[in-house]
Amino acid sequence: MPGETALRVSPDVVAQDLGDGLVLLNLRTGIYWGLNSTGAAIWRGIENQDGVEKICRQLRAEFDGSEEEFASAVHALLSELAAHELIVEKAASAAKITGKKTRKAK
Amino acid sequence: MDTSLIPDTLHSSAATYSHNSLGVQPRAAADQLKILLSPEEDLLVSMVTGRYDPAVFRKADWPALTVAAARLGMLGHLARRAEEFSLAGVPGSSLAACVEAWRGQTAFNLLLAHTEKDWLGVLAARGITAIPLKGVSLSRILYRSPAVRSTTDVDLLVPAAQMSTAAEIFEERGYRSALPRALLSRRAFLSHTDEHTAETVYVAERGGIPVQVELHWKILPLQEKTIWNSLVEYDAEGGAVRGLSQAPYLLYLCAHLAGHGWRSLHWLADIAAFLEKFSGRMDAAEFLGHCDRARFRHRVGVTFALLEAYFGMQWQPAKSLVTVRARRAAEGFLRRPLEPASTPGVLEVHRERLRQLDGGKDRLRYLSRLARPTREEWAREDGSLRTTAAAWAIRARRLLNLANGENKPEKIVESDFSSSANRHPQDPAERQAQRPLERPRGTI
């Protein structure tokens, strides 16, 4: 489960901000993906190696929604990104991306 | 010297080129050359200059506009204004196809940007000086985004003396070229090439996508040191770009457009953007000097006549180049349909190039160069090289065949990747717009 693992952007993936969203390209597979503006905000958080809590805080500042909705959206996206190998497990032990909730669960 | 840009004043909305520091002046509409454009092409031209009427865009046939933009390499220009169009009342559903196609272009440009950066690093580490030409780098410089220019490959300029080593590195890394490496060490071959032929194309696959890198060793008929001793760093999105200084870069962009028969609107739009950005700091005397030395006065004159016709743009220092002959040639180009680079036959290409040379001596020089063997005569199919005598003999025979009416198409222009349908398979039925991570958009 990505939410419990330290994750980072795959070295095979490059991204380009298009204003209202983002394009991700997996250089290894040649497949590209689109992120809408919410997804782009989450992606920037991943790039910055922010924790889930910080990403949710930033989403709250930009979009309407409850804390649960944001947390759920972030975890769902992390799972999906990991499933498509757009983000990968981080080699280092620091688990910033797991955020406060995960740490509590531990 | 006055280096002002002068836009036309036919449109009253905000003008991209109306920057006061450039000393913009109104220009009489009577100067306009006659342009034949479809409604979609007309909209795309007005959009480039920023002098468009939102009401016209609201009523536009957006599917047709998107197709026209893709055909003309203007998709990025159109899509980056999508937000403005949305504000102007164009429904999001109308913009969807355009934005979708732009994503595909963006993904391909990301691949090229990565390839270019990778190669510049690899070559530098092996002691080879290389700079990017046009491509994604120019998009980053001019439009602050790698995604705006329609780009098909990576173009790098390498000093002629380092070409053979560079080619060896490309082969080491799995790239393949139709041009045998041994030819790049043969002085007779290198010295016979001109700005149209001094290049070799390397191809490899990345993620199943063919990526093409063109290595050039001569892009202008100027001394090599003139090019290499005046490199500059451009401020660009994603990091500085080291490249040709402004005057030779502008000349190169004009020569490149001319070399392709002035067929592509997006390359003309690049020159307009280049002038808009750098005319204030460019050494106009240096530019004109390069024009003279390269014998490119007419070709540059035609380019500026077209800039004036399409975008209402004039650059005072280049005014003397826009002669009656240049205007007449431009008028001819304005009467033909706007199309991306096409592949005319060999004879037509040479005829057109001969027509655009500055004078009689240039035509003789061009014809004498045509008599010299090219890569096709120097190299056998197995990659081995022929002797000088054999190469000359085969060239002579080929020219005789041409003169006798054989006119096979020859690839002299970049292939057209501007159609998003070809390069970026899309399937709107799979769209899942409500989810943060949308479906895989496709492979590029």
Coordinates of C-alpha atoms in Angstrom, one line a residue:
Chain A
M1 CA 0.0 0.0 0.0
P2 CA 1.6 3.2 -1.1
G3 CA 0.4 5.1 1.8
E4 CA 2.5 3.1 4.1
T5 CA 5.7 3.1 2.0
A6 CA 8.1 5.9 1.2
L7 CA 7.5 6.8 -2.4
R8 CA 9.1 9.1 -4.9
V9 CA 8.7 9.9 -8.6
S10 CA 10.1 7.1 -10.8
P11 CA 13.3 8.1 -12.4
D12 CA 11.7 6.9 -15.7
V13 CA 9.0 9.5 -15.5
V14 CA 9.0 13.1 -16.6
A15 CA 6.2 15.6 -16.1
Q16 CA 5.1 18.9 -17.7
D17 CA 2.7 21.4 -16.2
L18 CA 0.1 22.5 -18.7
G19 CA -1.6 25.1 -16.5
D20 CA -4.8 23.2 -15.9
G21 CA -3.2 19.9 -15.4
L22 CA -0.1 17.9 -16.0
V23 CA 1.2 15.3 -18.5
L24 CA 3.3 12.5 -17.2
L25 CA 5.4 10.4 -19.6
N26 CA 7.0 7.1 -18.7
L27 CA 10.1 7.1 -20.8
R28 CA 10.5 3.4 -20.4
T29 CA 7.1 2.4 -21.7
G30 CA 6.3 5.4 -23.9
I31 CA 2.9 5.7 -22.2
Y32 CA 1.7 9.1 -21.2
W33 CA -0.9 10.1 -18.7
G34 CA -2.9 13.1 -17.8
L35 CA -3.5 14.6 -14.3
N36 CA -6.2 17.1 -13.7
S37 CA -5.6 20.1 -11.6
T38 CA -6.2 18.2 -8.3
G39 CA -3.9 15.4 -9.4
A40 CA -1.3 17.9 -10.5
A41 CA -1.3 19.5 -7.0
I42 CA -0.8 16.0 -5.4
W43 CA 1.9 15.3 -7.9
R44 CA 3.8 18.4 -7.0
G45 CA 3.6 17.3 -3.4
I46 CA 5.1 14.0 -4.3
E47 CA 7.9 15.7 -6.2
N48 CA 8.6 17.8 -3.1
Q49 CA 8.5 14.7 -1.0
D50 CA 5.8 16.2 1.2
G51 CA 3.8 14.0 3.5
V52 CA 0.2 13.1 3.0
E53 CA -0.8 15.6 5.7
K54 CA 1.0 18.4 4.0
I55 CA -0.4 17.5 0.6
C56 CA -3.9 17.5 2.0
R57 CA -3.3 20.9 3.6
Q58 CA -2.2 22.3 0.3
L59 CA -5.3 20.8 -1.4
R60 CA -7.5 22.4 1.2
A61 CA -6.0 25.8 0.4
E62 CA -6.7 25.3 -3.3
F63 CA -9.9 23.2 -3.5
D64 CA -13.2 22.7 -1.7
G65 CA -13.6 19.4 0.2
S66 CA -13.5 17.8 3.6
E67 CA -10.3 16.5 5.2
E68 CA -11.5 12.9 4.7
E69 CA -12.1 13.5 1.0
F70 CA -8.7 14.9 0.5
A71 CA -7.0 12.1 2.4
S72 CA -8.9 9.5 0.5
A73 CA -8.1 11.2 -2.8
V74 CA -4.4 11.4 -2.1
H75 CA -4.2 7.7 -1.0
A76 CA -6.2 6.6 -4.0
L77 CA -4.0 8.5 -6.4
L78 CA -0.8 7.2 -4.7
S79 CA -2.1 3.7 -5.1
E80 CA -2.9 4.2 -8.8
L81 CA 0.4 6.0 -9.5
A82 CA 2.3 3.2 -7.8
A83 CA 0.3 0.5 -9.7
H84 CA 1.4 2.1 -13.0
E85 CA 5.0 2.5 -11.7
L86 CA 4.9 6.3 -12.1
I87 CA 6.0 6.5 -8.5
V88 CA 8.3 3.9 -6.9
E89 CA 9.5 3.0 -3.4
K90 CA 12.1 5.2 -2.1
A91 CA 15.4 3.5 -1.3
A92 CA 16.1 5.8 1.6
S93 CA 14.5 5.0 4.9
A94 CA 12.9 8.4 5.5
A95 CA 9.2 7.9 4.9
K96 CA 8.0 11.5 4.5
I97 CA 5.3 10.6 2.0
T98 CA 3.6 8.3 4.5
G99 CA 2.4 11.3 6.6
K100 CA 1.0 11.6 10.0
K101 CA -1.8 9.1 9.6
T102 CA 0.5 6.3 8.6
R103 CA 2.8 7.0 11.4
K104 CA -0.1 6.8 13.8
A105 CA -1.2 3.5 12.3
K106 CA 2.3 2.2 13.0
Chain B
M1 CA 20.0 52.1 -35.3
D2 CA 16.3 51.8 -34.8
T3 CA 15.3 48.2 -34.0
S4 CA 11.6 48.7 -33.5
L5 CA 8.9 46.2 -34.4
I6 CA 6.0 47.6 -36.2
P7 CA 2.7 45.8 -36.0
D8 CA -0.4 46.6 -38.0
T9 CA -3.3 48.2 -36.3
L10 CA -6.2 46.5 -38.0
H11 CA -7.2 44.8 -34.8
S12 CA -7.9 46.8 -31.7
S13 CA -7.5 44.1 -29.0
A14 CA -4.4 43.7 -26.9
A15 CA -1.4 43.1 -29.1
T16 CA 1.5 40.8 -28.2
Y17 CA 3.8 43.0 -30.2
S18 CA 2.7 46.3 -28.8
H19 CA 5.5 46.6 -26.3
N20 CA 6.3 50.2 -25.9
S21 CA 10.0 49.6 -25.3
L22 CA 10.2 48.3 -28.8
G23 CA 9.0 51.6 -30.2
V24 CA 5.9 50.2 -31.9
Q25 CA 4.4 52.4 -34.6
P26 CA 1.2 52.0 -36.5
R27 CA 1.5 50.9 -40.1
A28 CA -0.8 51.6 -43.0
A29 CA -3.0 48.6 -43.8
A30 CA -2.4 49.3 -47.5
D31 CA 1.1 47.8 -47.1
Q32 CA -0.5 44.4 -46.4
L33 CA 0.3 41.8 -48.9
K34 CA -2.7 39.8 -50.0
I35 CA -3.2 36.5 -48.1
L36 CA -5.5 33.7 -49.0
L37 CA -6.5 31.9 -45.8
S38 CA -9.3 29.7 -44.7
P39 CA -11.3 31.0 -41.7
E40 CA -9.5 28.6 -39.4
E41 CA -6.1 29.6 -40.7
D42 CA -7.1 33.2 -40.3
L43 CA -8.0 32.6 -36.7
L44 CA -4.7 30.8 -36.0
V45 CA -2.7 33.7 -37.5
S46 CA -4.6 36.3 -35.4
M47 CA -4.1 34.1 -32.3
V48 CA -0.3 34.1 -32.8
T49 CA -0.1 37.8 -32.8
G50 CA -2.5 38.1 -29.9
R51 CA -4.8 40.4 -31.9
Y52 CA -7.8 38.2 -31.9
D53 CA -11.5 38.9 -31.3
P54 CA -12.8 36.6 -28.6
A55 CA -16.3 36.8 -30.2
V56 CA -14.9 35.2 -33.4
F57 CA -13.3 32.4 -31.4
R58 CA -16.6 31.7 -29.5
K59 CA -18.3 31.1 -32.9
A60 CA -15.4 29.1 -34.4
D61 CA -15.7 25.5 -35.6
W62 CA -13.4 24.1 -32.9
P63 CA -13.0 20.6 -34.3
A64 CA -12.0 22.2 -37.7
L65 CA -9.8 24.7 -35.9
T66 CA -8.0 21.9 -34.0
V67 CA -7.4 19.9 -37.1
A68 CA -6.0 23.0 -38.9
A69 CA -3.8 23.8 -35.9
A70 CA -2.4 20.2 -35.9
R71 CA -1.8 20.3 -39.7
L72 CA 0.0 23.6 -39.5
G73 CA 2.0 22.8 -36.3
M74 CA 0.1 25.4 -34.4
L75 CA -1.5 23.1 -31.8
G76 CA 0.6 24.3 -29.0
H77 CA -0.1 27.9 -29.8
L78 CA -3.8 27.3 -29.9
A79 CA -3.9 25.1 -26.8
R80 CA -1.9 27.4 -24.6
R81 CA -4.5 30.0 -25.1
A82 CA -7.3 27.5 -24.2
E83 CA -7.8 29.2 -20.8
E84 CA -8.3 32.5 -22.4
F85 CA -10.8 31.0 -24.9
S86 CA -12.6 29.4 -22.0
L87 CA -12.9 32.7 -20.3
A88 CA -14.1 34.1 -23.7
G89 CA -17.0 31.7 -23.4
V90 CA -15.9 28.8 -25.6
P91 CA -17.4 25.7 -24.0
G92 CA -14.9 23.3 -22.4
S93 CA -16.3 20.5 -24.5
S94 CA -15.3 22.4 -27.7
L95 CA -11.8 22.8 -26.3
A96 CA -11.4 19.2 -25.2
A97 CA -10.1 17.7 -28.5
C98 CA -7.5 20.5 -28.8
V99 CA -6.3 20.0 -25.2
E100 CA -6.2 16.3 -25.7
A101 CA -4.1 16.5 -28.8
W102 CA -1.8 19.0 -27.0
R103 CA -1.2 16.5 -24.3
G104 CA 0.0 14.1 -26.9
Q105 CA 2.3 16.7 -28.4
T106 CA 3.6 17.6 -24.9
A107 CA 4.4 13.9 -24.1
F108 CA 6.4 13.6 -27.3
N109 CA 8.2 16.8 -26.6
L110 CA 9.0 15.6 -23.1
L111 CA 10.6 12.6 -24.7
L112 CA 12.6 14.8 -27.0
A113 CA 13.6 17.2 -24.2
H114 CA 14.9 14.3 -22.2
T115 CA 16.8 12.9 -25.2
E116 CA 18.3 16.3 -26.0
K117 CA 19.4 16.9 -22.4
D118 CA 20.8 13.4 -22.2
W119 CA 22.9 13.8 -25.4
L120 CA 24.2 17.2 -24.5
G121 CA 25.4 15.7 -21.2
V122 CA 27.0 12.6 -22.8
L123 CA 28.7 14.6 -25.6
A124 CA 30.0 17.2 -23.2
A125 CA 31.4 14.4 -20.9
R126 CA 33.3 13.1 -23.9
G127 CA 34.8 16.5 -24.8
I128 CA 32.5 17.3 -27.7
T129 CA 31.0 20.7 -28.0
A130 CA 27.3 20.5 -29.0
I131 CA 24.5 22.9 -29.0
P132 CA 20.8 22.4 -29.6
L133 CA 19.1 23.9 -32.7
K134 CA 15.4 24.8 -32.8
G135 CA 13.5 21.9 -31.2
V136 CA 12.3 21.8 -27.7
S137 CA 15.0 24.1 -26.6
L138 CA 13.7 26.9 -28.8
S139 CA 10.2 26.3 -27.4
R140 CA 11.6 26.7 -23.9
I141 CA 13.4 29.9 -24.9
L142 CA 10.6 31.5 -26.9
Y143 CA 7.4 30.2 -25.2
R144 CA 8.7 29.3 -21.7
S145 CA 7.4 25.8 -22.2
P146 CA 8.8 22.7 -24.0
A147 CA 5.3 21.9 -25.2
V148 CA 4.4 24.8 -27.5
R149 CA 6.5 24.1 -30.6
S150 CA 5.5 21.2 -32.8
T151 CA 8.8 19.2 -32.9
T152 CA 9.7 16.0 -34.6
D153 CA 13.3 15.4 -33.6
V154 CA 16.4 16.6 -31.8
D155 CA 18.8 18.8 -33.8
L156 CA 22.3 19.2 -32.5
L157 CA 25.2 21.2 -34.0
V158 CA 28.6 19.7 -33.6
P159 CA 31.9 21.1 -34.9
A160 CA 32.8 19.3 -38.2
A161 CA 36.1 18.1 -36.7
Q162 CA 34.3 16.3 -33.9
M163 CA 31.6 14.7 -36.1
S164 CA 33.3 11.4 -36.5
T165 CA 33.8 11.0 -32.7
A166 CA 30.3 12.1 -32.0
A167 CA 29.0 9.5 -34.5
E168 CA 31.0 6.8 -32.8
I169 CA 29.4 7.7 -29.5
F170 CA 25.9 7.5 -31.0
E171 CA 26.7 4.1 -32.4
E172 CA 28.1 2.9 -29.1
R173 CA 24.7 3.9 -27.5
G174 CA 22.7 1.9 -30.0
Y175 CA 21.7 4.7 -32.4
R176 CA 21.8 3.8 -36.1
S177 CA 22.4 6.0 -39.2
A178 CA 22.2 5.4 -42.9
L179 CA 25.3 7.5 -43.3
P180 CA 28.5 5.4 -42.8
R181 CA 30.7 6.8 -40.0
A182 CA 33.7 6.5 -42.2
L183 CA 32.3 9.1 -44.5
L184 CA 32.4 11.7 -41.7
S185 CA 36.2 11.4 -41.7
R186 CA 36.5 11.9 -45.4
R187 CA 37.5 15.5 -46.1
A188 CA 36.1 15.4 -49.7
F189 CA 32.7 14.5 -48.4
L190 CA 32.6 17.1 -45.6
S191 CA 33.8 19.9 -47.7
H192 CA 31.2 19.2 -50.4
T193 CA 28.3 19.5 -48.1
D194 CA 26.3 22.7 -47.6
E195 CA 23.7 23.9 -45.2
H196 CA 21.1 21.6 -46.8
T197 CA 23.2 18.4 -46.7
A198 CA 25.6 18.7 -43.8
E199 CA 23.7 16.5 -41.4
T200 CA 23.3 12.9 -40.5
V201 CA 20.3 11.4 -38.8
Y202 CA 20.6 8.9 -35.9
V203 CA 17.6 6.9 -34.8
A204 CA 17.0 4.7 -31.8
E205 CA 13.9 3.5 -29.9
R206 CA 13.0 4.7 -26.4
G207 CA 10.1 3.0 -24.8
G208 CA 9.1 1.6 -28.1
I209 CA 9.1 5.0 -29.7
P210 CA 11.5 5.9 -32.5
V211 CA 13.5 8.9 -31.6
Q212 CA 15.5 10.8 -34.2
V213 CA 18.6 12.9 -33.5
E214 CA 20.0 14.9 -36.3
L215 CA 23.7 15.9 -36.1
H216 CA 24.6 19.0 -38.1
W217 CA 28.0 20.3 -38.8
K218 CA 27.3 23.2 -41.1
I219 CA 24.0 25.2 -40.8
L220 CA 25.0 28.4 -42.5
P221 CA 27.5 29.3 -45.2
L222 CA 29.6 31.3 -42.6
Q223 CA 33.0 30.5 -41.2
E224 CA 32.7 27.9 -38.5
K225 CA 34.4 30.1 -35.9
T226 CA 31.8 32.8 -36.5
I227 CA 29.3 30.4 -35.1
W228 CA 31.2 28.7 -32.3
N229 CA 32.9 31.9 -31.0
S230 CA 29.7 33.7 -30.3
L231 CA 27.6 31.2 -28.3
V232 CA 25.3 32.7 -25.6
E233 CA 23.2 31.4 -22.8
Y234 CA 19.5 31.9 -23.1
D235 CA 17.2 32.2 -20.1
A236 CA 14.7 29.4 -20.6
E237 CA 12.1 27.4 -18.9
G238 CA 13.7 24.5 -17.0
G239 CA 17.2 26.0 -17.1
A240 CA 19.5 28.0 -19.3
V241 CA 20.1 26.9 -22.9
R242 CA 23.5 27.5 -24.6
G243 CA 23.1 28.2 -28.2
L244 CA 23.8 30.3 -31.2
S245 CA 23.9 34.0 -30.5
Q246 CA 20.9 36.0 -31.6
A247 CA 22.0 37.3 -35.0
P248 CA 23.2 33.9 -36.4
Y249 CA 20.2 32.2 -34.7
L250 CA 17.7 34.5 -36.4
L251 CA 19.6 34.0 -39.7
Y252 CA 19.5 30.3 -39.2
L253 CA 15.7 30.3 -38.5
C254 CA 15.2 32.3 -41.7
A255 CA 17.4 30.0 -43.7
H256 CA 15.7 26.9 -42.4
L257 CA 12.3 28.2 -43.3
A258 CA 13.5 29.2 -46.7
G259 CA 15.2 25.8 -47.2
H260 CA 11.8 24.3 -46.7
G261 CA 10.2 26.6 -49.2
W262 CA 8.5 28.8 -46.6
R263 CA 5.9 26.1 -46.2
S264 CA 5.3 26.1 -42.5
L265 CA 3.4 28.7 -40.6
H266 CA 4.7 27.6 -37.2
W267 CA 8.3 28.2 -38.3
L268 CA 7.3 31.7 -39.3
A269 CA 5.6 32.2 -36.0
D270 CA 8.8 31.1 -34.3
I271 CA 10.7 33.9 -36.1
A272 CA 8.0 36.4 -35.1
A273 CA 8.4 35.3 -31.5
F274 CA 12.2 35.4 -31.7
L275 CA 12.1 39.0 -33.1
E276 CA 9.6 40.0 -30.5
K277 CA 11.8 38.7 -27.7
F278 CA 15.3 39.6 -29.0
S279 CA 15.1 42.3 -31.6
G280 CA 15.8 45.0 -28.9
R281 CA 19.1 43.4 -27.9
M282 CA 20.2 42.1 -31.3
D283 CA 23.1 43.6 -33.1
A284 CA 21.3 44.5 -36.3
A285 CA 24.5 45.4 -38.1
E286 CA 25.9 42.0 -37.2
F287 CA 22.7 40.3 -38.6
L288 CA 22.9 42.2 -41.8
G289 CA 26.6 41.5 -42.1
H290 CA 25.8 37.8 -41.8
C291 CA 23.1 38.1 -44.4
D292 CA 25.6 39.6 -46.8
R293 CA 28.4 37.1 -46.1
A294 CA 26.0 34.1 -46.3
R295 CA 24.4 35.6 -49.5
F296 CA 21.0 35.2 -47.9
R297 CA 19.6 38.7 -48.5
H298 CA 16.8 37.6 -50.7
R299 CA 15.8 34.6 -48.6
V300 CA 15.7 36.8 -45.5
G301 CA 13.8 39.5 -47.4
V302 CA 11.1 37.0 -48.4
T303 CA 10.9 35.9 -44.8
F304 CA 10.4 39.4 -43.6
A305 CA 7.8 40.1 -46.3
L306 CA 5.9 37.1 -45.0
L307 CA 6.2 38.2 -41.4
E308 CA 4.7 41.5 -42.5
A309 CA 1.9 39.9 -44.4
Y310 CA 0.9 37.3 -41.8
F311 CA 1.6 39.1 -38.5
G312 CA 1.9 42.7 -39.5
M313 CA 5.5 42.7 -38.2
Q314 CA 8.3 44.8 -39.5
W315 CA 11.8 45.1 -38.2
Q316 CA 13.4 48.3 -39.4
P317 CA 16.9 47.0 -39.9
A318 CA 15.7 44.4 -42.2
K319 CA 13.5 46.7 -44.2
S320 CA 16.2 47.1 -46.9
L321 CA 16.0 43.4 -47.5
V322 CA 12.3 43.4 -48.4
T323 CA 12.9 44.4 -52.0
V324 CA 10.4 44.4 -54.8
R325 CA 11.7 41.0 -55.8
A326 CA 11.3 39.6 -52.2
R327 CA 7.7 41.0 -52.0
R328 CA 6.9 39.4 -55.4
A329 CA 8.2 36.1 -54.2
A330 CA 6.3 36.4 -51.0
E331 CA 3.1 37.2 -52.8
G332 CA 3.5 33.9 -54.7
F333 CA 3.8 32.0 -51.5
L334 CA 0.8 33.8 -50.0
R335 CA -1.3 32.6 -52.9
R336 CA -0.7 28.9 -52.4
P337 CA -2.4 26.9 -49.7
L338 CA -0.9 27.0 -46.2
E339 CA 0.6 23.6 -45.7
P340 CA 3.1 21.9 -43.5
A341 CA 6.4 20.8 -45.1
S342 CA 5.7 18.6 -48.0
T343 CA 7.9 16.5 -50.2
P344 CA 8.2 17.9 -53.7
G345 CA 10.3 16.2 -56.3
V346 CA 14.1 16.7 -56.5
L347 CA 14.0 18.9 -59.6
E348 CA 11.3 21.2 -58.2
V349 CA 13.3 21.6 -55.0
H350 CA 16.4 22.6 -56.8
R351 CA 14.5 24.9 -59.1
E352 CA 12.9 26.6 -56.1
R353 CA 16.2 27.0 -54.3
L354 CA 17.9 28.4 -57.4
R355 CA 15.1 31.0 -57.8
Q356 CA 15.7 32.2 -54.2
L357 CA 19.4 32.7 -54.4
D358 CA 20.8 36.2 -54.3
G359 CA 22.4 36.4 -57.7
G360 CA 23.9 34.7 -60.8
K361 CA 27.2 33.8 -59.1
D362 CA 25.2 32.1 -56.3
R363 CA 23.3 30.1 -58.9
L364 CA 26.5 28.9 -60.6
R365 CA 28.0 28.0 -57.2
Y366 CA 24.8 26.0 -56.4
L367 CA 24.9 24.2 -59.7
S368 CA 28.5 23.3 -59.3
R369 CA 27.8 21.9 -55.8
L370 CA 25.0 19.8 -57.3
A371 CA 27.6 18.1 -59.6
R372 CA 29.5 16.9 -56.6
P373 CA 28.9 13.4 -55.1
T374 CA 26.5 13.2 -52.1
R375 CA 26.3 10.6 -49.4
E376 CA 24.3 8.4 -51.8
E377 CA 27.2 8.2 -54.3
W378 CA 29.9 8.0 -51.7
A379 CA 28.5 5.1 -49.8
R380 CA 27.4 1.6 -50.9
E381 CA 24.4 -0.1 -49.4
D382 CA 26.6 -2.2 -47.1
G383 CA 28.1 1.0 -45.7
S384 CA 31.5 0.7 -47.4
L385 CA 32.8 3.7 -49.3
R386 CA 33.5 4.1 -53.0
T387 CA 36.5 5.6 -54.5
T388 CA 36.4 9.3 -55.4
A389 CA 36.3 8.5 -59.1
A390 CA 33.5 6.0 -58.7
A391 CA 31.5 8.5 -56.6
W392 CA 31.9 11.2 -59.2
A393 CA 30.9 8.9 -62.0
I394 CA 27.8 7.7 -60.3
R395 CA 26.8 11.3 -59.5
A396 CA 27.2 12.3 -63.1
R397 CA 25.0 9.4 -64.2
R398 CA 22.4 10.3 -61.7
L399 CA 22.3 13.9 -62.9
L400 CA 22.0 12.8 -66.5
N401 CA 19.0 10.6 -65.5
L402 CA 17.5 13.5 -63.7
A403 CA 18.0 15.7 -66.7
N404 CA 16.3 13.1 -68.9
G405 CA 13.2 13.4 -66.9
E406 CA 13.5 11.0 -64.0
N407 CA 12.3 12.9 -61.0
K408 CA 12.0 10.7 -58.0
P409 CA 10.8 12.2 -54.7
E410 CA 13.6 12.7 -52.3
K411 CA 13.3 13.2 -48.5
I412 CA 14.5 16.8 -48.2
V413 CA 12.2 18.0 -45.5
E414 CA 11.2 16.9 -42.1
S415 CA 8.5 14.3 -41.9
D416 CA 5.1 15.6 -40.7
F417 CA 4.4 14.6 -37.2
S418 CA 2.1 17.5 -36.7
S419 CA -1.0 15.3 -36.9
S420 CA -1.8 14.2 -33.4
A421 CA -3.8 11.3 -34.8
N422 CA -0.7 9.7 -36.1
R423 CA 1.6 10.2 -33.3
H424 CA -0.6 10.2 -30.3
P425 CA -3.4 7.6 -30.4
Q426 CA -6.4 8.9 -28.5
D427 CA -9.6 7.3 -27.4
P428 CA -12.1 9.8 -26.0
A429 CA -14.4 7.0 -24.9
E430 CA -11.9 6.1 -22.3
R431 CA -11.8 9.5 -20.7
Q432 CA -12.3 9.6 -17.0
A433 CA -12.2 13.3 -16.4
Q434 CA -13.4 13.2 -12.9
R435 CA -10.5 11.2 -11.6
P436 CA -7.2 12.9 -10.7
L437 CA -5.2 10.4 -12.6
E438 CA -6.8 10.0 -16.0
R439 CA -6.4 7.0 -18.2
P440 CA -3.1 6.4 -20.0
R441 CA -3.4 9.0 -22.7
G442 CA -1.7 6.7 -25.2
T443 CA 1.7 5.9 -26.3
I444 CA 3.7 8.4 -28.2

